[in-house]
CSV table of C-alpha atoms in Angstrom, one decimal:
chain,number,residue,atom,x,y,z
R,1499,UNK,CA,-3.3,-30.6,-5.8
R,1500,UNK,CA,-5.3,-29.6,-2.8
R,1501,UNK,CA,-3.9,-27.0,-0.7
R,1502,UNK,CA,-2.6,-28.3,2.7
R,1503,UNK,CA,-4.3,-27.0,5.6
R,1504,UNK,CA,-2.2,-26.3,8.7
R,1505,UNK,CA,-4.2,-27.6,12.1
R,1506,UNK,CA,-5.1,-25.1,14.8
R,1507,UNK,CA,-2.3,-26.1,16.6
R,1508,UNK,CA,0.3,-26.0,14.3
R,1509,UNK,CA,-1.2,-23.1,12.4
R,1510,UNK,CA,-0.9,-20.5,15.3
R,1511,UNK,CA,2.5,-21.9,16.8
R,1512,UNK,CA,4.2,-21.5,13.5
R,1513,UNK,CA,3.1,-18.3,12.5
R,1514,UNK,CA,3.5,-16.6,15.9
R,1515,UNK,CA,6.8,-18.8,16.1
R,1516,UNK,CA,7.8,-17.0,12.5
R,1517,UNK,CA,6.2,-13.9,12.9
R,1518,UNK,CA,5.4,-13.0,16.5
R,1519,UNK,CA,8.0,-14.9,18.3
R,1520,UNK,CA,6.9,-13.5,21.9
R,1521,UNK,CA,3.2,-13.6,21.7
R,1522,UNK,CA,1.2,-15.6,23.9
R,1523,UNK,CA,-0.4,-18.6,22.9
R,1524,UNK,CA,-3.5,-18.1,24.6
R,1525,UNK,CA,-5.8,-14.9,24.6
R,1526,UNK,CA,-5.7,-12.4,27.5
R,1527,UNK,CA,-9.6,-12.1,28.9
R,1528,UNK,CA,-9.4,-8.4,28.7
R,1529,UNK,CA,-8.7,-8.6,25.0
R,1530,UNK,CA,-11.3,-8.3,22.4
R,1531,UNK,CA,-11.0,-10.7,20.0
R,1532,UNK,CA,-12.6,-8.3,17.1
R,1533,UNK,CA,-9.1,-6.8,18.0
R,1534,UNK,CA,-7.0,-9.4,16.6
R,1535,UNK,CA,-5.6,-10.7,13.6
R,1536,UNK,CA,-7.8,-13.7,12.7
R,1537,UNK,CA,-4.4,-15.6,11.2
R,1538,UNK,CA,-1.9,-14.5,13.5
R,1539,UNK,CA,-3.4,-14.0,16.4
R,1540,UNK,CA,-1.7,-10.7,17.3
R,1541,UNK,CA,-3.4,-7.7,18.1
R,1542,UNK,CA,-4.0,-5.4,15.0
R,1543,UNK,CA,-3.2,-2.3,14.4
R,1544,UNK,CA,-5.4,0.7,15.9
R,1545,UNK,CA,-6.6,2.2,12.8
R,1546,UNK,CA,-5.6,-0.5,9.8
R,1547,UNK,CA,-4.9,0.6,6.5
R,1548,UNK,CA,-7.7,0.6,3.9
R,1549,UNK,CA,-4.7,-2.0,2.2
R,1550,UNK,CA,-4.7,-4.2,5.0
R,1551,UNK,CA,-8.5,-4.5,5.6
R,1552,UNK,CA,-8.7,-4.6,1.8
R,1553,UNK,CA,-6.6,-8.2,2.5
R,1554,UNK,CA,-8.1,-9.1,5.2
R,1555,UNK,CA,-11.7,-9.4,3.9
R,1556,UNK,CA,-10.2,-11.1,0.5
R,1557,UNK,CA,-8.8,-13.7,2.5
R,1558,UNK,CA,-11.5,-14.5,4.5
R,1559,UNK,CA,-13.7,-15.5,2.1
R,1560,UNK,CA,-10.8,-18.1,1.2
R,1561,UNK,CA,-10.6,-19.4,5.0
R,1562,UNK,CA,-12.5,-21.6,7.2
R,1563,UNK,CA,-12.9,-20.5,11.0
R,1564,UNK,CA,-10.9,-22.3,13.2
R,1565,UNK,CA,-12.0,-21.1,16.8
R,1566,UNK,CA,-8.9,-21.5,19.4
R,1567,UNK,CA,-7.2,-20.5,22.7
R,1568,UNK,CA,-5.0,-17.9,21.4
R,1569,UNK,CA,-8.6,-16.5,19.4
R,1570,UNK,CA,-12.6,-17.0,19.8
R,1571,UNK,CA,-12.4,-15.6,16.0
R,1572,UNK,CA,-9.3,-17.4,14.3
R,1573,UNK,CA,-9.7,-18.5,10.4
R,1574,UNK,CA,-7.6,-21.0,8.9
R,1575,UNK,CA,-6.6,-21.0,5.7
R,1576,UNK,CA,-3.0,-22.4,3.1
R,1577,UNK,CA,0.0,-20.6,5.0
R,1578,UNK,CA,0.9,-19.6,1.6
R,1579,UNK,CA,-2.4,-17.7,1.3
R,1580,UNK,CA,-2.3,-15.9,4.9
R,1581,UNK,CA,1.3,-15.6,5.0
R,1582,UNK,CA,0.9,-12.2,3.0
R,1583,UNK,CA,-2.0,-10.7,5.3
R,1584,UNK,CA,0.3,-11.0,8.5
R,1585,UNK,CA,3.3,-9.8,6.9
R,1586,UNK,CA,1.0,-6.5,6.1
R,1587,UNK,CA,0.0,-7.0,9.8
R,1588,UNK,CA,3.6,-6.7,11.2
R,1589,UNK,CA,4.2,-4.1,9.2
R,1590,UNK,CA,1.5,-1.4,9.7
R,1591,UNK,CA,2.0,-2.9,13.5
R,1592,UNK,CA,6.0,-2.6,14.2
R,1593,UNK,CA,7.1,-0.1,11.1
R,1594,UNK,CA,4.5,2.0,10.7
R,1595,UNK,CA,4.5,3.4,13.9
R,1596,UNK,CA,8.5,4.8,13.1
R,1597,UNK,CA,7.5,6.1,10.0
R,1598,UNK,CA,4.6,8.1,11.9
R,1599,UNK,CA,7.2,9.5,14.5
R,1600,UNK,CA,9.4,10.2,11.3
R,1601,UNK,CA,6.4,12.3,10.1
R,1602,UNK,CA,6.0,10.4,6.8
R,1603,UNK,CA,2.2,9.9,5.5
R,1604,UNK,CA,0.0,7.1,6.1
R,1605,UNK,CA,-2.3,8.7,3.4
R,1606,UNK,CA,-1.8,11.0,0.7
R,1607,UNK,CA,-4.0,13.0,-1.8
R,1608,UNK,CA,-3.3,11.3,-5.0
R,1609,UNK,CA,-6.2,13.3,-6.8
R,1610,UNK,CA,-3.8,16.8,-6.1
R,1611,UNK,CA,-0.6,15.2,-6.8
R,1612,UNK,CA,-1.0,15.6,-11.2
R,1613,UNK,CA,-1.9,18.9,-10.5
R,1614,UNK,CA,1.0,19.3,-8.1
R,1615,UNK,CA,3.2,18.1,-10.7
R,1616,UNK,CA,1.9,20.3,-13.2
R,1617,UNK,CA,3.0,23.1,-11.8
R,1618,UNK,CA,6.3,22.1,-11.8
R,1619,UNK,CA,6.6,22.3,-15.6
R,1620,UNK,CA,8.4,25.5,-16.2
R,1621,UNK,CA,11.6,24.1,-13.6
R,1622,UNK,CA,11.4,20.7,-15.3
R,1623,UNK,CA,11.3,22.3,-18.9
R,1624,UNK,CA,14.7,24.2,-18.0
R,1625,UNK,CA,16.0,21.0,-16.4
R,1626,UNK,CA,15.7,19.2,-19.8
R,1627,UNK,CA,16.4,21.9,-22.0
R,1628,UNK,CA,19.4,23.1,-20.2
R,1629,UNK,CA,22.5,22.5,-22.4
R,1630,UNK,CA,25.1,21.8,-19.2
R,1631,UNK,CA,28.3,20.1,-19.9
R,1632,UNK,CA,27.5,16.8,-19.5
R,1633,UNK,CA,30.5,15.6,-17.3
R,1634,UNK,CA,29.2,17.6,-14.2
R,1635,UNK,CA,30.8,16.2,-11.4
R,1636,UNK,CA,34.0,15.1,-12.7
R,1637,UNK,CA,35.5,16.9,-9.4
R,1638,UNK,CA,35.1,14.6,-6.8
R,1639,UNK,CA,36.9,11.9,-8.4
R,1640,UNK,CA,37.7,9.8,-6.0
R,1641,UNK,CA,34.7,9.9,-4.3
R,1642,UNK,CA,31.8,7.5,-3.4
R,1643,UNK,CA,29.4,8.0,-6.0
R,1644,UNK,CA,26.7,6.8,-3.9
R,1645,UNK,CA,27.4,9.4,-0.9
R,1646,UNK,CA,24.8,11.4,-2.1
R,1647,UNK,CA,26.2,14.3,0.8
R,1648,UNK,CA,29.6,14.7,-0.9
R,1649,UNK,CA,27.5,15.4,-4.6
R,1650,UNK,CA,25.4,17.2,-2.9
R,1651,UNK,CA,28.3,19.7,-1.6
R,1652,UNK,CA,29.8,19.5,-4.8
R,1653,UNK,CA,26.6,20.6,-7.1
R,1654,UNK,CA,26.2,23.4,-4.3
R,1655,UNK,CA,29.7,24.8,-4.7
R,1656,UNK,CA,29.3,25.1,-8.7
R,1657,UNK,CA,26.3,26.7,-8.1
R,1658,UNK,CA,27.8,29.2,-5.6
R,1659,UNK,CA,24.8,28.4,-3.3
R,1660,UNK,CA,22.4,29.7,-5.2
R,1661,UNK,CA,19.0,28.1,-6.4
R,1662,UNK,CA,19.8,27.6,-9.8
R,1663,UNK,CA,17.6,26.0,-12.2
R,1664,UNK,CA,18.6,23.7,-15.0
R,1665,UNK,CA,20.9,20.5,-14.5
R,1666,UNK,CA,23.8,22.1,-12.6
R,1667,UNK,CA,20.7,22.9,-9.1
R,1668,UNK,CA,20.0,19.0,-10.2
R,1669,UNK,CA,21.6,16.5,-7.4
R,1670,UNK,CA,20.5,13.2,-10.0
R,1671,UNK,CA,21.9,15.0,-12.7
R,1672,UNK,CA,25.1,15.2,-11.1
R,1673,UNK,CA,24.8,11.8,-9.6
R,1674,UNK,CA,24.5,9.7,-12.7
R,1675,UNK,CA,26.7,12.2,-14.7
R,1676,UNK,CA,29.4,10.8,-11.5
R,1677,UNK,CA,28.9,7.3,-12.1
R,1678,UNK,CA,28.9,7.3,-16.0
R,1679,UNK,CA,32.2,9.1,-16.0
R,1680,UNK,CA,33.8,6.4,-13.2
R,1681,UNK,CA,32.1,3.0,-14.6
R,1682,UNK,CA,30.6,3.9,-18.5
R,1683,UNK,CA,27.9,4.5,-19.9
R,1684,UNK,CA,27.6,1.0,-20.4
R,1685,UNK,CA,27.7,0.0,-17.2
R,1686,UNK,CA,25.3,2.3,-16.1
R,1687,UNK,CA,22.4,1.6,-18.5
R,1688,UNK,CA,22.8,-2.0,-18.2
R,1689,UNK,CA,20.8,-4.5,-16.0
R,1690,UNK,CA,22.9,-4.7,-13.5
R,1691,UNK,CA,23.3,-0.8,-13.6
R,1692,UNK,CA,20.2,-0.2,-13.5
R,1693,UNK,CA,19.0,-2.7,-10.8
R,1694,UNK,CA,22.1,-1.4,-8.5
R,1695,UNK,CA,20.5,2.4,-8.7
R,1696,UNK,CA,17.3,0.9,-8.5
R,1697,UNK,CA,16.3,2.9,-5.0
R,1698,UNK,CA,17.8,5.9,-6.3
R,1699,UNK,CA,14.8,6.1,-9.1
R,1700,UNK,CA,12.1,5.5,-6.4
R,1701,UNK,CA,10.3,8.4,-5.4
R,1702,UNK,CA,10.7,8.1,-1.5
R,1703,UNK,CA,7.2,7.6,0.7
R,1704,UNK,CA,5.3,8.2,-2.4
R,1705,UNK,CA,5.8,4.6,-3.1
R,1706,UNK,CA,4.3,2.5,-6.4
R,1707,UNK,CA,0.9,4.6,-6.7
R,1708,UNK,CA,3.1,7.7,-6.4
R,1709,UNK,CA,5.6,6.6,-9.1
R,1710,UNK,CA,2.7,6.2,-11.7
R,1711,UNK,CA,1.0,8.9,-11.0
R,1712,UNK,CA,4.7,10.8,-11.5
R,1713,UNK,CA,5.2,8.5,-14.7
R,1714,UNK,CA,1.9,9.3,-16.2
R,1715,UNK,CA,2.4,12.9,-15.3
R,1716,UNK,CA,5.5,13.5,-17.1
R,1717,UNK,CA,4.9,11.3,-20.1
R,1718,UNK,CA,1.9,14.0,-20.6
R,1719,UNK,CA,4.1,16.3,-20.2
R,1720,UNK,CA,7.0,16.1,-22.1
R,1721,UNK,CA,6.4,13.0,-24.4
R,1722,UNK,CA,9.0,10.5,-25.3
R,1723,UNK,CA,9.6,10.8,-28.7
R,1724,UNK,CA,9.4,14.8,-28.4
R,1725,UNK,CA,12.4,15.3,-26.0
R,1726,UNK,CA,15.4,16.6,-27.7
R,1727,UNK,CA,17.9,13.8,-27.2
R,1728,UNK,CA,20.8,16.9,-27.4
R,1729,UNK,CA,20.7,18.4,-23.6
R,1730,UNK,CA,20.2,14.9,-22.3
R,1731,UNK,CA,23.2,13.4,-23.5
R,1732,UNK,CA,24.6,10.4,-23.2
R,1733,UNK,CA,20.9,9.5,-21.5
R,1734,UNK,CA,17.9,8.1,-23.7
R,1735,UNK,CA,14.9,9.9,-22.8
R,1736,UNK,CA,13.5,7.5,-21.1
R,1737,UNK,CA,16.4,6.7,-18.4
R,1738,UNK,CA,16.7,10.7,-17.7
R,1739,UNK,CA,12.9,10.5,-17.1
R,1740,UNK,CA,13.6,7.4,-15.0
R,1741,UNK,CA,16.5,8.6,-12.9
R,1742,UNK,CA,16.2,12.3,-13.1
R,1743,UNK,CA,12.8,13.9,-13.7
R,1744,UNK,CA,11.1,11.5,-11.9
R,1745,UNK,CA,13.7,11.5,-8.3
R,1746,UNK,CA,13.8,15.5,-9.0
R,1747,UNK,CA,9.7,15.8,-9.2
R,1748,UNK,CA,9.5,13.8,-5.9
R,1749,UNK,CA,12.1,15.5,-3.9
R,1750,UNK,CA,9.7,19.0,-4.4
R,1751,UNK,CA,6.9,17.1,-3.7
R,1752,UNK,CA,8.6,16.0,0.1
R,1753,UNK,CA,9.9,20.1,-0.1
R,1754,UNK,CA,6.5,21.0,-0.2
R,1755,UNK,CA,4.9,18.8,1.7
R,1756,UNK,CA,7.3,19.9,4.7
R,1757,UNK,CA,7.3,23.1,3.7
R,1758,UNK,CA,11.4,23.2,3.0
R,1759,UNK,CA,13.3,25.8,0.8
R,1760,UNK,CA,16.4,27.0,0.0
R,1761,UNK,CA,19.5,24.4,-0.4
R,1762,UNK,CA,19.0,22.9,3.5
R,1763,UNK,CA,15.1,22.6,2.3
R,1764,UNK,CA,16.8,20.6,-0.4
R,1765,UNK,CA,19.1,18.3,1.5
R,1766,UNK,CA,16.6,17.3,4.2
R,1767,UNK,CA,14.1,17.0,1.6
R,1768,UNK,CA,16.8,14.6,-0.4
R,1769,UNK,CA,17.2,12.2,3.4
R,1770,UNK,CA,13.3,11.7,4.0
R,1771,UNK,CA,13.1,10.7,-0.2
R,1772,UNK,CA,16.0,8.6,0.3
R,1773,UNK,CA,15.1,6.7,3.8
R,1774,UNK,CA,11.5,6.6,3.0
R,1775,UNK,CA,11.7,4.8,-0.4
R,1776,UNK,CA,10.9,1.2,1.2
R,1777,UNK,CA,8.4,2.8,3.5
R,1778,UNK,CA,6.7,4.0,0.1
R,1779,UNK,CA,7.1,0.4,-1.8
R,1780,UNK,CA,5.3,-1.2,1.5
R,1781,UNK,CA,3.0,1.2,2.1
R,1782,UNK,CA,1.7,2.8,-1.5
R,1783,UNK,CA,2.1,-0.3,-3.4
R,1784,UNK,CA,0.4,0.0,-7.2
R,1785,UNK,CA,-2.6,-2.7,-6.5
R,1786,UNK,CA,-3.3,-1.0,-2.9
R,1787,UNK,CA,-5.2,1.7,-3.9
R,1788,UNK,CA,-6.9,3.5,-1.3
């Protein structure tokens, strides 16, 4: 069936109505029209990301022009086709701009993060090999598992403070250690386990590209069906690569990218990994490759 087209009219009134509820519905004659969004109508960002201009020049070569008050230069095109670009739009245009003030990367060097990772080997090697008791945490029963602040201060006080290697200096050791001693192992490793701590895998602003890039890294590394299943008890390899090597190789990515040490290094290192993780998602995602 042929795609509906929405008329000029309709087509800037409903997405500025869903979208851009305040902008104005005609254009300003000090405003470039280069300068806008040729769906939307809204001015773009200053400097667009290579995603969005990536989008941008996809979709025009889907779209008609469809010249209008609001802009000399408006396309039209299916809402279901456009609908993505200005969603981008509003998001390197309204979200972006926090994330910048939070210091969190608009770009990133994936070509240096492998090798970044690789160096991390040694630390990683004594996180899997390290034969802890595996009910680390069992102290703050009680507690919310997901305040990652009280297991924070928990790990630190069996580690008397100091910057011990191996799964006692690991905060998603201890995490997921908490929550299969208060709901299972079961309940953990299930679906709905698994898509509950489903941000707490994520690697923070390194988003999608930066999660492969880990994935890949740490597959090469220390392969599947070579990882003694002993010290990582009760995990399977793969969800202790999911939910602990992979968090514990992006939180020293963020420490060294901000240049943090010590166990404060650690817990503002943990914050920005944990508040950046849907930044990341938007931002990095797999198929936007810069």
């Amino acid at each position: 069936m042929k795609a509906i087209q929405v008329s000029s009219f309709c087509h800037a009134l409903t997405v500025h109505t869903l979208i851009y509820p305040f902008a104005s519905v005609s254009i300003s004659p000090h405003v470039d029209p280069k300068t806008l969004c040729p769906y939307c109508d809204t001015p773009l960002p200053s400097t667009p990301s290579p995603l969005l201009l990536k989008i941008l020049a996809a979709l025009k070569k889907k779209s008609q022009r469809d010249p209008r008050p609001s802009n000399p230069l408006g396309l039209r095109a299916p809402l279901a086709t456009f609908i993505a670009a200005c969603q981008r739009h509003r998001f390197e245009s309204q979200i972006l701009p926090e994330a910048e003030r939070k210091g969190w990367p608009k770009a990133i060097e994936w070509n240096r993060v492998g090798a970044r990772i690789m160096k991390m080997k040694g630390m990683l090697q004594a996180l899997i090999e390290d034969p802890s008791d595996n009910t680390s945490g069992t102290e703050s029963k009680g507690k919310d598992p997901d305040d990652w602040e009280v297991v924070y201060a928990s790990n630190k006080a069996k580690r008397g403070g100091s910057q011990k290697r191996g799964k006692a200096g690991s905060i998603f050791w201890t995490e997921i250690m908490e929550e299969v001693r208060q709901k299972g192992l079961r309940a953990v490793s299930g679906v709905r386990g698994q898509f509950a701590n489903f941000e707490k895998a994520q690697p923070g602003y390194y988003g999608e590209i930066g999660s492969v890039i880990i994935h890949q890294t740490l597959y090469n590394m220390f392969p599947l069906d070579e990882m003694d299943p002993a010290p990582i008890l009760p995990l399977t390899a793969n969800e202790f690569v999911q939910r602990v090597l992979v968090p514990e190789v992006a939180l020293h990515l963020i420490m060294e990218d901000k240049k943090l040490s010590g166990d404060v290094g650690v817990k503002k290192a943990l914050k920005i990994l944990r508040d950046s993780s849907a930044y990341g998602v938007a931002m990095f995602p797999e198929d936007g490759g810069e």
